[in-house]
Amino acid sequence: MASDDAIRRKRLLFRCWHRGTREMDLMLGRFATRNLSTFDSGQLDRFERLLENSDPDLYNWITGRESPPPAEASDVLHLLINFKFSE
């Protein structure tokens, strides 16, 4: 089980650093690098589901330009929104 989570973390980290737009690569990649190791299986599920959204939607939610739909509002998205990208 722990091995499966380690593989998931590596795959998620890769997906975050290779989104397609440089802005989202930096935002999601930095967040994932700093936080994935602390996520439990449920949080990994929610983060994986969050990554299914488009870059423009994610960017707008993270920057506060738009509110996320209720189905996407989770503890993981809240962590992402409050993450300090400049550190």
PDB file of N, CA and C in Angstrom, residues 17 23 26-31 34-35 62 79-87:
ATOM      1  N   TRP A  17       4.386  19.223 -12.774  1.00  0.00           N
ATOM      2  CA  TRP A  17       5.485  19.955 -13.404  1.00  0.00           C
ATOM      3  C   TRP A  17       5.392  19.954 -14.932  1.00  0.00           C
ATOM      4  N   GLU A  23       3.058  28.749 -16.293  1.00  0.00           N
ATOM      5  CA  GLU A  23       2.522  29.291 -15.039  1.00  0.00           C
ATOM      6  C   GLU A  23       1.995  28.178 -14.142  1.00  0.00           C
ATOM      7  N   LEU A  26       4.742  25.893 -12.707  1.00  0.00           N
ATOM      8  CA  LEU A  26       5.393  26.482 -11.539  1.00  0.00           C
ATOM      9  C   LEU A  26       4.501  26.451 -10.311  1.00  0.00           C
ATOM     10  N   MET A  27       3.248  26.809 -10.477  1.00  0.00           N
ATOM     11  CA  MET A  27       2.347  26.844  -9.324  1.00  0.00           C
ATOM     12  C   MET A  27       2.100  25.445  -8.773  1.00  0.00           C
ATOM     13  N   LEU A  28       1.653  24.547  -9.631  1.00  0.00           N
ATOM     14  CA  LEU A  28       1.325  23.201  -9.163  1.00  0.00           C
ATOM     15  C   LEU A  28       2.574  22.406  -8.805  1.00  0.00           C
ATOM     16  N   GLY A  29       3.637  22.593  -9.573  1.00  0.00           N
ATOM     17  CA  GLY A  29       4.872  21.870  -9.293  1.00  0.00           C
ATOM     18  C   GLY A  29       5.444  22.228  -7.934  1.00  0.00           C
ATOM     19  N   ARG A  30       5.508  23.509  -7.637  1.00  0.00           N
ATOM     20  CA  ARG A  30       6.032  23.932  -6.330  1.00  0.00           C
ATOM     21  C   ARG A  30       5.151  23.432  -5.190  1.00  0.00           C
ATOM     22  N   PHE A  31       3.840  23.550  -5.395  1.00  0.00           N
ATOM     23  CA  PHE A  31       2.904  23.063  -4.376  1.00  0.00           C
ATOM     24  C   PHE A  31       3.088  21.569  -4.151  1.00  0.00           C
ATOM     25  N   ARG A  34       6.316  20.511  -2.350  1.00  0.00           N
ATOM     26  CA  ARG A  34       6.308  20.819  -0.928  1.00  0.00           C
ATOM     27  C   ARG A  34       5.287  19.985  -0.144  1.00  0.00           C
ATOM     28  N   ASN A  35       4.169  19.570  -0.766  1.00  0.00           N
ATOM     29  CA  ASN A  35       3.074  18.994   0.012  1.00  0.00           C
ATOM     30  C   ASN A  35       2.731  17.530  -0.233  1.00  0.00           C
ATOM     31  N   ILE A  62      -7.132  29.462  -8.112  1.00  0.00           N
ATOM     32  CA  ILE A  62      -5.976  29.721  -7.246  1.00  0.00           C
ATOM     33  C   ILE A  62      -5.776  31.216  -7.030  1.00  0.00           C
ATOM     34  N   LEU A  79      -5.712  24.231   0.526  1.00  0.00           N
ATOM     35  CA  LEU A  79      -4.261  24.282   0.742  1.00  0.00           C
ATOM     36  C   LEU A  79      -3.546  24.925  -0.443  1.00  0.00           C
ATOM     37  N   LEU A  80      -3.974  24.567  -1.642  1.00  0.00           N
ATOM     38  CA  LEU A  80      -3.368  25.113  -2.854  1.00  0.00           C
ATOM     39  C   LEU A  80      -3.600  26.614  -2.958  1.00  0.00           C
ATOM     40  N   ILE A  81      -4.797  27.057  -2.678  1.00  0.00           N
ATOM     41  CA  ILE A  81      -5.123  28.483  -2.745  1.00  0.00           C
ATOM     42  C   ILE A  81      -4.301  29.278  -1.734  1.00  0.00           C
ATOM     43  N   ASN A  82      -4.077  28.705  -0.559  1.00  0.00           N
ATOM     44  CA  ASN A  82      -3.353  29.405   0.504  1.00  0.00           C
ATOM     45  C   ASN A  82      -1.847  29.175   0.481  1.00  0.00           C
ATOM     46  N   PHE A  83      -1.365  28.411  -0.469  1.00  0.00           N
ATOM     47  CA  PHE A  83       0.055  28.123  -0.580  1.00  0.00           C
ATOM     48  C   PHE A  83       0.814  29.374  -0.953  1.00  0.00           C
ATOM     49  N   LYS A  84       1.968  29.588  -0.334  1.00  0.00           N
ATOM     50  CA  LYS A  84       2.826  30.741  -0.611  1.00  0.00           C
ATOM     51  C   LYS A  84       3.805  30.362  -1.719  1.00  0.00           C
ATOM     52  N   PHE A  85       3.524  30.802  -2.940  1.00  0.00           N
ATOM     53  CA  PHE A  85       4.316  30.413  -4.097  1.00  0.00           C
ATOM     54  C   PHE A  85       5.664  31.117  -4.161  1.00  0.00           C
ATOM     55  N   SER A  86       5.810  32.214  -3.459  1.00  0.00           N
ATOM     56  CA  SER A  86       7.030  33.006  -3.577  1.00  0.00           C
ATOM     57  C   SER A  86       8.161  32.542  -2.662  1.00  0.00           C
ATOM     58  N   GLU A  87       7.892  31.608  -1.767  1.00  0.00           N
ATOM     59  CA  GLU A  87       8.925  31.161  -0.834  1.00  0.00           C
ATOM     60  C   GLU A  87       9.933  30.273  -1.503  1.00  0.00           C
TER      61      GLU A  87
END
